[in-house]
Coordinates of C-alpha atoms in Angstrom, one line a residue:
Chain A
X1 CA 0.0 0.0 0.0
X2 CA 1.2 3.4 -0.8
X3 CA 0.4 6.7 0.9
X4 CA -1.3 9.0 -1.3
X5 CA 1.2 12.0 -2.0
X6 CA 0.2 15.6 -1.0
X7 CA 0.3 16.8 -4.8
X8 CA 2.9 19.3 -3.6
X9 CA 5.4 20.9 -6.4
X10 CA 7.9 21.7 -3.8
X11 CA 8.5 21.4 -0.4
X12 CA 6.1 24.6 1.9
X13 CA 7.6 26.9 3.6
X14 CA 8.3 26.1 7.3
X15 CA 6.0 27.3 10.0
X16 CA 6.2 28.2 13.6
X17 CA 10.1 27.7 15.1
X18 CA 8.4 26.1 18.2
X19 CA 5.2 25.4 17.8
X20 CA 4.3 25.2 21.3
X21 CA 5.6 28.7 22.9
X22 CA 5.0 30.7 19.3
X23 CA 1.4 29.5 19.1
X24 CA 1.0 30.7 23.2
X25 CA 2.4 34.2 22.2
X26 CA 0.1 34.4 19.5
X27 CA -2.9 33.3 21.1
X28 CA -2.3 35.4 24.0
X29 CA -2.2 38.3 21.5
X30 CA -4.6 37.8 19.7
X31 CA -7.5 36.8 22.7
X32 CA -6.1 40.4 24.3
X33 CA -7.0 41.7 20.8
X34 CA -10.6 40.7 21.6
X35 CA -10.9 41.1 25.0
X36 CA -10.0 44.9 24.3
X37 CA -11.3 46.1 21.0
X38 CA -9.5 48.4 19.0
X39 CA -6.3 48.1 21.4
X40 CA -3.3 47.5 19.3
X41 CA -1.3 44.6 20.4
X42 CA 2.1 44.1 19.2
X43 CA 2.9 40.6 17.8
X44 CA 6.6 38.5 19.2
X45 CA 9.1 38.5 16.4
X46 CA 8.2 35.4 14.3
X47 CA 10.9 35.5 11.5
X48 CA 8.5 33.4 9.7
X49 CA 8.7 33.4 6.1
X50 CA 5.3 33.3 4.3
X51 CA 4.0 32.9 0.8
X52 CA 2.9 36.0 -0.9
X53 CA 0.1 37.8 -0.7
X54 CA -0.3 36.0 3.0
X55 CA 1.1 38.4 5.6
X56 CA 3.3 36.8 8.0
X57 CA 1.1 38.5 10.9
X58 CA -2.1 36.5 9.4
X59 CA 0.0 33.1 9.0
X60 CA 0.9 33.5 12.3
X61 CA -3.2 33.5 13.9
X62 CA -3.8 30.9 10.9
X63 CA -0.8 28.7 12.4
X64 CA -1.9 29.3 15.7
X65 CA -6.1 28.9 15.6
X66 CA -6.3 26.2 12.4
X67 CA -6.4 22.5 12.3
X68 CA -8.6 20.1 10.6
X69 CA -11.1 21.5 12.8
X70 CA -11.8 24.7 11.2
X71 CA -13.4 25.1 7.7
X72 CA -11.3 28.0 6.5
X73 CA -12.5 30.3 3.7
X74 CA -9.8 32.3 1.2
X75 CA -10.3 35.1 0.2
X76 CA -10.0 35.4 -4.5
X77 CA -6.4 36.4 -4.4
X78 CA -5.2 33.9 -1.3
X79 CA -7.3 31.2 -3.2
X80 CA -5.7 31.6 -6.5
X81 CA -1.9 30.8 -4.8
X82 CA -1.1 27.0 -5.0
X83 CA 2.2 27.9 -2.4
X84 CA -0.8 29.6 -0.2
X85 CA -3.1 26.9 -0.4
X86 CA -0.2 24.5 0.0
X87 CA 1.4 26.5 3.0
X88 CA -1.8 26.5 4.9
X89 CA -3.1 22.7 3.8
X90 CA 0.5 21.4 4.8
X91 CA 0.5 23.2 8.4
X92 CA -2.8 23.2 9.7
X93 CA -4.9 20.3 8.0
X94 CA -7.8 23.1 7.9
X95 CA -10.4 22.0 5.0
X96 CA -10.6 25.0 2.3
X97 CA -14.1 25.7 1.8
X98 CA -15.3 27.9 -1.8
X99 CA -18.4 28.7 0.6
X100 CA -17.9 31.9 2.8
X101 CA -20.9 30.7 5.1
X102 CA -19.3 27.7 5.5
X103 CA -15.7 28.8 7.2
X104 CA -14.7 29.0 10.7
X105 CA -12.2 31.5 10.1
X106 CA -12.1 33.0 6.6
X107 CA -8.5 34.7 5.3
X108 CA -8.9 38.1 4.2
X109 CA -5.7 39.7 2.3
X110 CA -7.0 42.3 0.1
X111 CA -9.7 44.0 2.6
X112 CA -10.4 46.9 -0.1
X113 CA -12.2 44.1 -2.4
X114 CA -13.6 42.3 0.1
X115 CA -17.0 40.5 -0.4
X116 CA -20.0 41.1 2.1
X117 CA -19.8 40.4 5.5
X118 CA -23.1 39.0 5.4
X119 CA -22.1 36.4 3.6
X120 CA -20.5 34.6 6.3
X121 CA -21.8 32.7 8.7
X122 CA -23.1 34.5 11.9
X123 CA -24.2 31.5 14.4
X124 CA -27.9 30.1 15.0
X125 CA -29.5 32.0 18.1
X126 CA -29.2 29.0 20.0
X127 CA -25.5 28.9 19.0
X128 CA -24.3 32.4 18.2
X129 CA -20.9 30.5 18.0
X130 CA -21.1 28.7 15.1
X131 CA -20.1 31.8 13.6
X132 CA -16.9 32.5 11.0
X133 CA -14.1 34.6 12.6
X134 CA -12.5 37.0 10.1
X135 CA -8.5 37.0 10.1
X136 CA -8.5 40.8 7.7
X137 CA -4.5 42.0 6.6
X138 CA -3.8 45.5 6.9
X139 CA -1.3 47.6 6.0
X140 CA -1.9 50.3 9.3
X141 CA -3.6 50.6 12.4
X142 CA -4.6 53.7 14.4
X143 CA -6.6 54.8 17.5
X144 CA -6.5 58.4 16.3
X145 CA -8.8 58.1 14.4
X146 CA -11.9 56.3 12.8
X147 CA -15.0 54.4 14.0
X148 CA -15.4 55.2 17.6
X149 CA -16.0 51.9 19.7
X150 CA -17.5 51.3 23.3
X151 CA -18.9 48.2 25.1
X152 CA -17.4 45.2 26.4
X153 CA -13.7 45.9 26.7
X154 CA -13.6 49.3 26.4
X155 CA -13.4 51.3 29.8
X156 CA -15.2 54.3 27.9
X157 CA -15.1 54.5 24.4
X158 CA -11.8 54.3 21.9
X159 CA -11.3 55.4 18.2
X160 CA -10.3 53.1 16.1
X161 CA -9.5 52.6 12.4
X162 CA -7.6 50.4 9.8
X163 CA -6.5 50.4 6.0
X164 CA -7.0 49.8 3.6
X165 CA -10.7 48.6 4.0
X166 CA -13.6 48.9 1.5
X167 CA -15.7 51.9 2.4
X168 CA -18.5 49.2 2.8
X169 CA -16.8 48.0 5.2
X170 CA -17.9 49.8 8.7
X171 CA -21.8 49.9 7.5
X172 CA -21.8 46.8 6.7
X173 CA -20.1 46.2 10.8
X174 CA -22.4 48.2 12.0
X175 CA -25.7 45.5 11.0
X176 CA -23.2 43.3 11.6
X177 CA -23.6 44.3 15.3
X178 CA -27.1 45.2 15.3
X179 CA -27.5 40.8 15.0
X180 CA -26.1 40.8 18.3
X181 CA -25.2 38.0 19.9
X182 CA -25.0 36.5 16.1
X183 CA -22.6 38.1 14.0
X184 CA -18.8 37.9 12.8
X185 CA -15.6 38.6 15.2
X186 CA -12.8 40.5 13.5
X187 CA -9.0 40.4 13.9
X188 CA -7.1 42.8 11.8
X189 CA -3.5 42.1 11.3
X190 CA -0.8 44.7 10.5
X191 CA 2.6 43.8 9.9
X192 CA 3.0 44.6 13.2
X193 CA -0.1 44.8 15.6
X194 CA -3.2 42.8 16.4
X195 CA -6.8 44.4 16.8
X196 CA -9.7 42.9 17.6
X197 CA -13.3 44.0 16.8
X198 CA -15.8 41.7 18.3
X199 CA -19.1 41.4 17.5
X200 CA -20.1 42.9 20.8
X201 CA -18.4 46.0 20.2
X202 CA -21.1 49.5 19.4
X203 CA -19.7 51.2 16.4
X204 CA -20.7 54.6 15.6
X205 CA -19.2 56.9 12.8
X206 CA -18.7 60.5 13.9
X207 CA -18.6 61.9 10.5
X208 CA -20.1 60.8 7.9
X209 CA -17.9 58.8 5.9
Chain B
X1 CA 11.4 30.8 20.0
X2 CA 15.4 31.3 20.7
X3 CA 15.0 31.5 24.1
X4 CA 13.0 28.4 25.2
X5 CA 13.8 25.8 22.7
X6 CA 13.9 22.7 25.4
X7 CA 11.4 22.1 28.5
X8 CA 12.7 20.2 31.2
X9 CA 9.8 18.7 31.5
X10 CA 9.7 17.6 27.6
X11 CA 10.4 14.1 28.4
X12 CA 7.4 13.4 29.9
X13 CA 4.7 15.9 29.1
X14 CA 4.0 18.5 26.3
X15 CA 4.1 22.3 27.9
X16 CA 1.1 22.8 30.3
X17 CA 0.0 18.6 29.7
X18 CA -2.5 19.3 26.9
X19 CA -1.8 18.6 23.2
X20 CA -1.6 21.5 20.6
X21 CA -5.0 20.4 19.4
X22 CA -6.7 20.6 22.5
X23 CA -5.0 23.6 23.5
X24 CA -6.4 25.3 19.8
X25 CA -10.1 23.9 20.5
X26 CA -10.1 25.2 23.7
X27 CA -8.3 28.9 23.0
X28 CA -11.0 29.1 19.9
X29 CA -13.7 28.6 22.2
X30 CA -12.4 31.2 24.6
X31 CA -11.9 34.1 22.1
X32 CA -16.2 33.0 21.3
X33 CA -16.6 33.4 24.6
X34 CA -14.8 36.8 24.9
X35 CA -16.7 38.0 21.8
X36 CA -20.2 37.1 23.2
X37 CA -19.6 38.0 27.1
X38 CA -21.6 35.3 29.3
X39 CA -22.5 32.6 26.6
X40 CA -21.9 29.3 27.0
X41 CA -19.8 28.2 24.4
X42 CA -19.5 24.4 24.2
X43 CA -15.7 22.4 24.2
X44 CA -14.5 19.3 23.8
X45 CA -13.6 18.9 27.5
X46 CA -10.5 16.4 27.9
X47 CA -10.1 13.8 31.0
X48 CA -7.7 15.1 33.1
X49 CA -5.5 13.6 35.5
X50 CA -8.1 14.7 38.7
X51 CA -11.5 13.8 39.1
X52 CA -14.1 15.8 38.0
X53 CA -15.1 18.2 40.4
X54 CA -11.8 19.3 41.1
X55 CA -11.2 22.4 38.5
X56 CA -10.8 20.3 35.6
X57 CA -12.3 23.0 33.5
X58 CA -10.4 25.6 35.1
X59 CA -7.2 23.6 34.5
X60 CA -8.2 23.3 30.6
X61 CA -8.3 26.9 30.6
X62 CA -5.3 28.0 32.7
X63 CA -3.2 25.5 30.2
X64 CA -4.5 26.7 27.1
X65 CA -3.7 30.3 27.7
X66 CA -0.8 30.0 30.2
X67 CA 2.8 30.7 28.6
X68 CA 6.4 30.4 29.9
X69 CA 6.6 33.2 31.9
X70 CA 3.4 33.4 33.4
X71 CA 3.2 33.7 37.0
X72 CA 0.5 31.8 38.4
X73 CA -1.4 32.0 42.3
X74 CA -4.0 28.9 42.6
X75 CA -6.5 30.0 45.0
X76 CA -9.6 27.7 46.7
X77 CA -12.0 29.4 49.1
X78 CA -9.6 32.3 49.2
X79 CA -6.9 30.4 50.2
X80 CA -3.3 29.5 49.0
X81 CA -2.9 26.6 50.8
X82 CA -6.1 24.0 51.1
X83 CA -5.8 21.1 49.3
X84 CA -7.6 21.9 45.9
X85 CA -5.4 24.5 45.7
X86 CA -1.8 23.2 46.5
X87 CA -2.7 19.8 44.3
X88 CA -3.4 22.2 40.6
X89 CA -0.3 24.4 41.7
X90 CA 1.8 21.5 41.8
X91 CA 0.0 19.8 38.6
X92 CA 1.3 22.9 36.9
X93 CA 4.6 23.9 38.3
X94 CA 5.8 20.3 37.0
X95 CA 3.8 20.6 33.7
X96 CA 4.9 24.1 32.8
X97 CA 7.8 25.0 34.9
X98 CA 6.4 28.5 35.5
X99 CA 6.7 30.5 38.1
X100 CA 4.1 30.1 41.6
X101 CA 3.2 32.8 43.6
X102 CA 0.6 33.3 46.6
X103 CA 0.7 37.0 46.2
X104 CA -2.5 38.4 44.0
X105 CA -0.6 41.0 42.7
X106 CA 2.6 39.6 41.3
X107 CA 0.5 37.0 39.6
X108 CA -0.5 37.1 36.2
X109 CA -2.9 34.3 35.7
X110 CA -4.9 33.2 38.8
X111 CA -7.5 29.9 38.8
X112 CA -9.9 30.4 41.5
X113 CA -12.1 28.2 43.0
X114 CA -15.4 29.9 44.8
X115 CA -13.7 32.8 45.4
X116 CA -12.0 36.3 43.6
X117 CA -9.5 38.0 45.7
X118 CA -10.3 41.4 47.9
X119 CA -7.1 42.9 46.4
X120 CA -8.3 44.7 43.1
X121 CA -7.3 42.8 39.8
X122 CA -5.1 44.6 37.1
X123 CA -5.3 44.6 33.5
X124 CA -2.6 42.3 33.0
X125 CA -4.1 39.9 35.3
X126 CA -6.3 37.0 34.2
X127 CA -9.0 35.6 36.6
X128 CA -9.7 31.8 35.4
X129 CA -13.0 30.5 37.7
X130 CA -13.5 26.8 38.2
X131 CA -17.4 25.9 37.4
X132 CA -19.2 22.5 38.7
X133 CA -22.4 23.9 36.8
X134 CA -22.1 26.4 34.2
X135 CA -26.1 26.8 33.6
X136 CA -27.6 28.8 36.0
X137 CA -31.1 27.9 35.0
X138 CA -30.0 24.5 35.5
X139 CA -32.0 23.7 38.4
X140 CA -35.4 25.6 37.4
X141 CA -35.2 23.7 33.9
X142 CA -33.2 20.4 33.3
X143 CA -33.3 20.1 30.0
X144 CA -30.4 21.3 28.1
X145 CA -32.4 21.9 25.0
X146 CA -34.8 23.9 26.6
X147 CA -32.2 26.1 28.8
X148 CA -30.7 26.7 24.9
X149 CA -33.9 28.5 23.7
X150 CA -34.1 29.9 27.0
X151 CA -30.9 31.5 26.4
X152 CA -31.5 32.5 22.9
X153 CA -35.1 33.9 23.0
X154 CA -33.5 35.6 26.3
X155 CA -36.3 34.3 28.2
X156 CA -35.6 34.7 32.0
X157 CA -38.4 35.0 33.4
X158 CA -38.3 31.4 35.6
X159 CA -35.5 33.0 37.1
X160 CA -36.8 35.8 38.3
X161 CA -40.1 33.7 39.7
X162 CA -37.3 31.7 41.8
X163 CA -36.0 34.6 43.3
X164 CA -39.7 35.8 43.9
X165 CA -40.5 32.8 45.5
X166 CA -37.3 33.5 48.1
X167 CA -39.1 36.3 48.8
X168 CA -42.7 35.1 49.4
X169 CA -41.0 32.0 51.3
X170 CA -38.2 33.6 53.3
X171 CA -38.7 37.3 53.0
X172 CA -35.3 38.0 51.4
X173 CA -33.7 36.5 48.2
X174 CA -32.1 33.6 49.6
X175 CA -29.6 32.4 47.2
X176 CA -26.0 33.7 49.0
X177 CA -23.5 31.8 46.6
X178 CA -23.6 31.1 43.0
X179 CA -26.3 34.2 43.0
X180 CA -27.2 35.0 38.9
X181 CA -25.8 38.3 37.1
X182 CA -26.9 39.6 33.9
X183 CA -24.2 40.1 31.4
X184 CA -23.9 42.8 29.1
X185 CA -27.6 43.6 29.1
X186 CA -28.4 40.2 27.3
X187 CA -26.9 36.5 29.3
X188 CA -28.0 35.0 32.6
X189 CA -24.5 33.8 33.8
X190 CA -23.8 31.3 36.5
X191 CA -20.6 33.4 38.4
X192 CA -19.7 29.6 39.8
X193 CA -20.2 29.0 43.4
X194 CA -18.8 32.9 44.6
X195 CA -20.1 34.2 47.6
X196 CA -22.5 36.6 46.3
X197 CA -20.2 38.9 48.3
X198 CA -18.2 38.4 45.3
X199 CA -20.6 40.0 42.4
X200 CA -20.0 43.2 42.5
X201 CA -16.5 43.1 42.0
X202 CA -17.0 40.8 38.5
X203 CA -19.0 44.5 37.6
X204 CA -16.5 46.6 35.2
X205 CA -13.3 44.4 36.3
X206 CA -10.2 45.7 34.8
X207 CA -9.0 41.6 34.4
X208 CA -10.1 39.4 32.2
X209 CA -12.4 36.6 33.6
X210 CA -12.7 33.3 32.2
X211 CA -15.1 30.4 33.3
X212 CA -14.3 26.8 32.3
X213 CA -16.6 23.8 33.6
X214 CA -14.5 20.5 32.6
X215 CA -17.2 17.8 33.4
X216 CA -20.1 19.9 31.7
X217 CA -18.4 20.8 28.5
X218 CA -18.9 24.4 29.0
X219 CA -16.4 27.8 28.4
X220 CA -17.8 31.5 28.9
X221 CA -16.1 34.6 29.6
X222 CA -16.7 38.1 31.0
X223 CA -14.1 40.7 29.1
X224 CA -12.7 43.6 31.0
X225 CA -14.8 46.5 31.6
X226 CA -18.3 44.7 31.2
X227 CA -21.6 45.3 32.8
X228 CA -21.9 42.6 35.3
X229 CA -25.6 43.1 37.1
X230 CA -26.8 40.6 39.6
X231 CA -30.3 39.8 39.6
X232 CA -32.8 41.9 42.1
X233 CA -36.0 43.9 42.1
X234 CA -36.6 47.2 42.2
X235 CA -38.5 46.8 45.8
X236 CA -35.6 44.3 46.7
X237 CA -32.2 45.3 45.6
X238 CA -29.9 42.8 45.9
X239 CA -27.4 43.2 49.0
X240 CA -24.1 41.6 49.9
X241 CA -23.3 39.6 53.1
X242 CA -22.7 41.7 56.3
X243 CA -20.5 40.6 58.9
X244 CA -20.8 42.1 62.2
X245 CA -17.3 41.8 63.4
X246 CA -14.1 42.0 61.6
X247 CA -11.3 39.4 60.9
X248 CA -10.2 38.3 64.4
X249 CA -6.8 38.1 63.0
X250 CA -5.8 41.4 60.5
X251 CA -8.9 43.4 61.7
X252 CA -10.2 44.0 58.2
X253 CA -13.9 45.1 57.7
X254 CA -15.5 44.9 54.3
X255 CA -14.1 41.4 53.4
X256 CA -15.4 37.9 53.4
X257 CA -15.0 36.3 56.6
X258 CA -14.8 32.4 57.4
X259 CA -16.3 30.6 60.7
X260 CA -13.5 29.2 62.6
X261 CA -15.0 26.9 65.3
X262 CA -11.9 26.6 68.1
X263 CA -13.0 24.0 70.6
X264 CA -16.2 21.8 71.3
X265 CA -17.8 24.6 73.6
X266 CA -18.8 27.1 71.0
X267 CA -16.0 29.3 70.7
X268 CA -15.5 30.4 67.5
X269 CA -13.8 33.0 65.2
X270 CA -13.7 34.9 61.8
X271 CA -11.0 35.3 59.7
X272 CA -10.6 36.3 56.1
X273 CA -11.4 33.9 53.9
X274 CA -8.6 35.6 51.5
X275 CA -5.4 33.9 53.1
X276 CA -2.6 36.3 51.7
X277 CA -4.7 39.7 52.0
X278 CA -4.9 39.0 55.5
X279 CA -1.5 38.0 55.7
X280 CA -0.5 41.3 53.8
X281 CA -2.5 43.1 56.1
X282 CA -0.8 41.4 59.2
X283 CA 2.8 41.8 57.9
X284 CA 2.0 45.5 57.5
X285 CA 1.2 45.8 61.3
X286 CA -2.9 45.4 61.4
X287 CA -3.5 43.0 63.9
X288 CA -7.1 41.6 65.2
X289 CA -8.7 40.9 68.4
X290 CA -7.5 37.7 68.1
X291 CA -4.2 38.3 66.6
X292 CA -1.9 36.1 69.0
X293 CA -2.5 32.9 68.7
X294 CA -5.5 32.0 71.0
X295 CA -4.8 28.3 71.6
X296 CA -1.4 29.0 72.6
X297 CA -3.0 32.0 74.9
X298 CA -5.3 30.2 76.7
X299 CA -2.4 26.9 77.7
X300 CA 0.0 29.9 78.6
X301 CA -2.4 30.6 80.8
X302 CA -3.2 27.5 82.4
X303 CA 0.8 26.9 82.5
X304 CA 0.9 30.6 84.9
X305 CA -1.7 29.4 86.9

């Protein structure tokens, strides 16, 4: 009997140096990401080398969160990378689903052409968390600026703001929070910095955008 | 990383005894539970090596999130040093290697059973509560398919008639541990067993608090900075415990006091049920009516006479 071969064209590129303290580090970032919305947390050095267009921030949370477990959706320009595909298929085992509503966690690494958020899936109101967490590469991150956030996490309110993102983006969060307790969690990763934007964070847009 | 690349530990257990799988099931259930403050998110709970009843959900949740240099204070009742307690500390000092303290504020991660410290948390704290039943309408409604669409149609009022009933039967609520909150406006959350002494500090904590119930499947989570509102009426606000005297040892009022009995004629004493507050308190000169030891007191005594 022979083992089926992995229909790999050359060998991926490696992941995590230790997979065990590396994946701690980047939980623990990333579940202070959520626990304080729109607070920038800044990610251990990794030295990871990633296939392009995946950001090595975003590999790292896909590394750390995937397995055979999680349904993961790519995002058109993720999707069309065999070293991508391979990369993440190699390391984590995640299936890769065509079907946004059917991911887990869904890959996002051109936010300015994303599709709808309500295409993903958002939980049952018996199970709000059957829901698809969104892993969104940007290039910046500020608090300066941008959609103003309060509620769980946030001692007051904080600004927050990423790019780029699709200027149907933060409407299309905004119903996305109205579904509370359905909806979909964000993590937004700069080259640099986590942010989290749960789904039981209250946006509102100063000025009109 | 460079700086940990061998446990010394590795030979016989992976870092903090879980697998990497496990550890990912359970750290995606905790950021859903962070992200919708109070729900019950369902994990594949793991046997652990201690009998259920004994934190293993806690002790899911301290090892999925707990890193290298954590430091880590193990508390039951209050207390550093009762069996529950010293038994996880050791489980993960040998699985992890990290560093134990008893002090609440040098710690970074601290698993709690029944109790959250007097000291106020920090933000860089993490409060990890072990849960024996995560439902709180558990008791009022059995069946976990019906407490579901309880939960998702938001449909409390069976809770409320139980507290009226405590009222109509005993003239006050009665519950005084494990007492209901209201999270974020919208989920009935069991705080675990807590003194109901306890709930008001889970209202707008600066740490993170984490709920993990190993033998009912169960994870939820209460995010820094979250409304946290225990159940009352308008015409009968709810009301902490009252204790008439203070610690007998560190004189503190406004804390949680434990019953002491001291011999078989009904002598008896309170003490803070929060070992190293009052031991703080005492090593910064506060000392109680009974400060000296009063065993030791009354056979000096009988040695003068």
């Amino acid at each position: 009997m022979t083992t089926p071969s992995l229909g790999l064209q050359k060998a991926p590129a490696p992941g995590l140096k230790n997979p065990v303290h590396d994946a701690q580090k980047i939980f623990k970032v990333a579940m202070n990401a959520l626990a304080r919305p729109g607070s920038l947390q800044e990610m251990p050095e990794l030295g990871l080398e990633v296939p392009a267009p995946l950001t090595q921030t975003v590999a790292a949370l896909a590394l750390t969160l995937l397995d055979y477990d999680t349904p993961v959706y790519l995002d058109p320009a993720l999707a069309q990378e065999v070293d991508v595909v391979d990369y993440l298929r190699f390391h984590t085992g995640a299936p890769i689903v065509a079907l946004a509503s059917d991911a887990a966690f869904a890959l996002i690494s051109d936010p300015a052409k994303m599709s709808a958020i309500s295409g993903f899936a958002v939980g049952t109101d018996e199970y709000p968390d059957r829901s698809t967490t969104l892993l969104i590469a940007v290039d910046d991150m500020t608090n300066t600026s941008g959609a103003t956030l309060s509620g769980p996490g946030i001692k007051t309110e904080t600004e927050f703001d990423a790019a780029p993102l699709s200027p149907a983006f933060w409407p299309q969060m905004i119903a996305n929070q109205t579904l509370y307790p359905l909806g979909v969690d964000v993590l937004f990763a700069s080259p640099t910095h986590v942010a989290g934007l749960p789904r039981s964070s209250k946006i509102s847009m100063k000025e009109a955008r | 990383m460079t700086e940990q690349t061998y446990d010394n530990f590795a030979d016989h257990y992976n870092f903090a005894y879980l697998d990497e799988q496990t550890k990912r099931m359970i750290r995606r259930a905790i950021l859903k539970a962070i992200a919708v403050p109070g729900y019950q998110v369902p994990f594949a709970s793991r046997e652990m090596p201690m009998p259920y009843g004994w934190g293993t959900g806690g002790v899911q949740v301290t090892a999925a999130i707990i890193g290298a240099n954590d430091v880590l204070k193990m508390i039951d009742q209050g207390s550093d040093d009762t069996t529950n307690a010293v038994a996880l500390r050791g489980f993960f000092v040998k699985t992890t290697g990290v560093e134990a303290t008893t002090k609440t504020s040098e710690a970074t991660i601290i698993q709690t059973r029944h109790r959250i410290p007097e000291e106020p948390l920090k933000a860089n704290q993490t409060l990890v509560y072990q849960v024996p039943i995560p439902e709180p309408l558990r008791k009022l409604e059995p069946r976990e398919t019906e407490t579901r669409k309880m939960h998702a149609l938001e449909e409390y009022g069976l809770m409320h008639v139980k507290l009226y009933e405590d009222i109509a039967k005993y003239g006050e609520i009665a519950t005084t541990y494990a007492y209901p909150v209201l999270v974020n406006d919208r989920y009935v959350m069991d705080p675990s067993p807590i003194p109901k002494f306890d709930n008001p500090k889970m209202h707008e904590m600066e740490a993170l608090q984490l709920f993990g119930a190993g033998r009912e499947k169960r994870i939820y989570a209460v995010p820094p900075h979250t409304k946290v509102e225990s159940l009352d009426f308008e015409d009968y606000p709810f009301e902490i415990q009252k204790f008439e005297e203070p610690c007998a040892l560190c004189g503190a009022e406004n804390v949680y006091l434990d019953e002491v009995i001291l011999d078989d004629k009904g002598a008896r004493m309170f003490v803070c049920s929060d070992s190293d507050f009052c031991e703080d308190r005492r090593e910064n000169g506060h000392v109680g009516h009974m400060a000296a030891n009063p065993i030791t007191e009354s056979e000096n005594r009988g040695a003068d006479a």
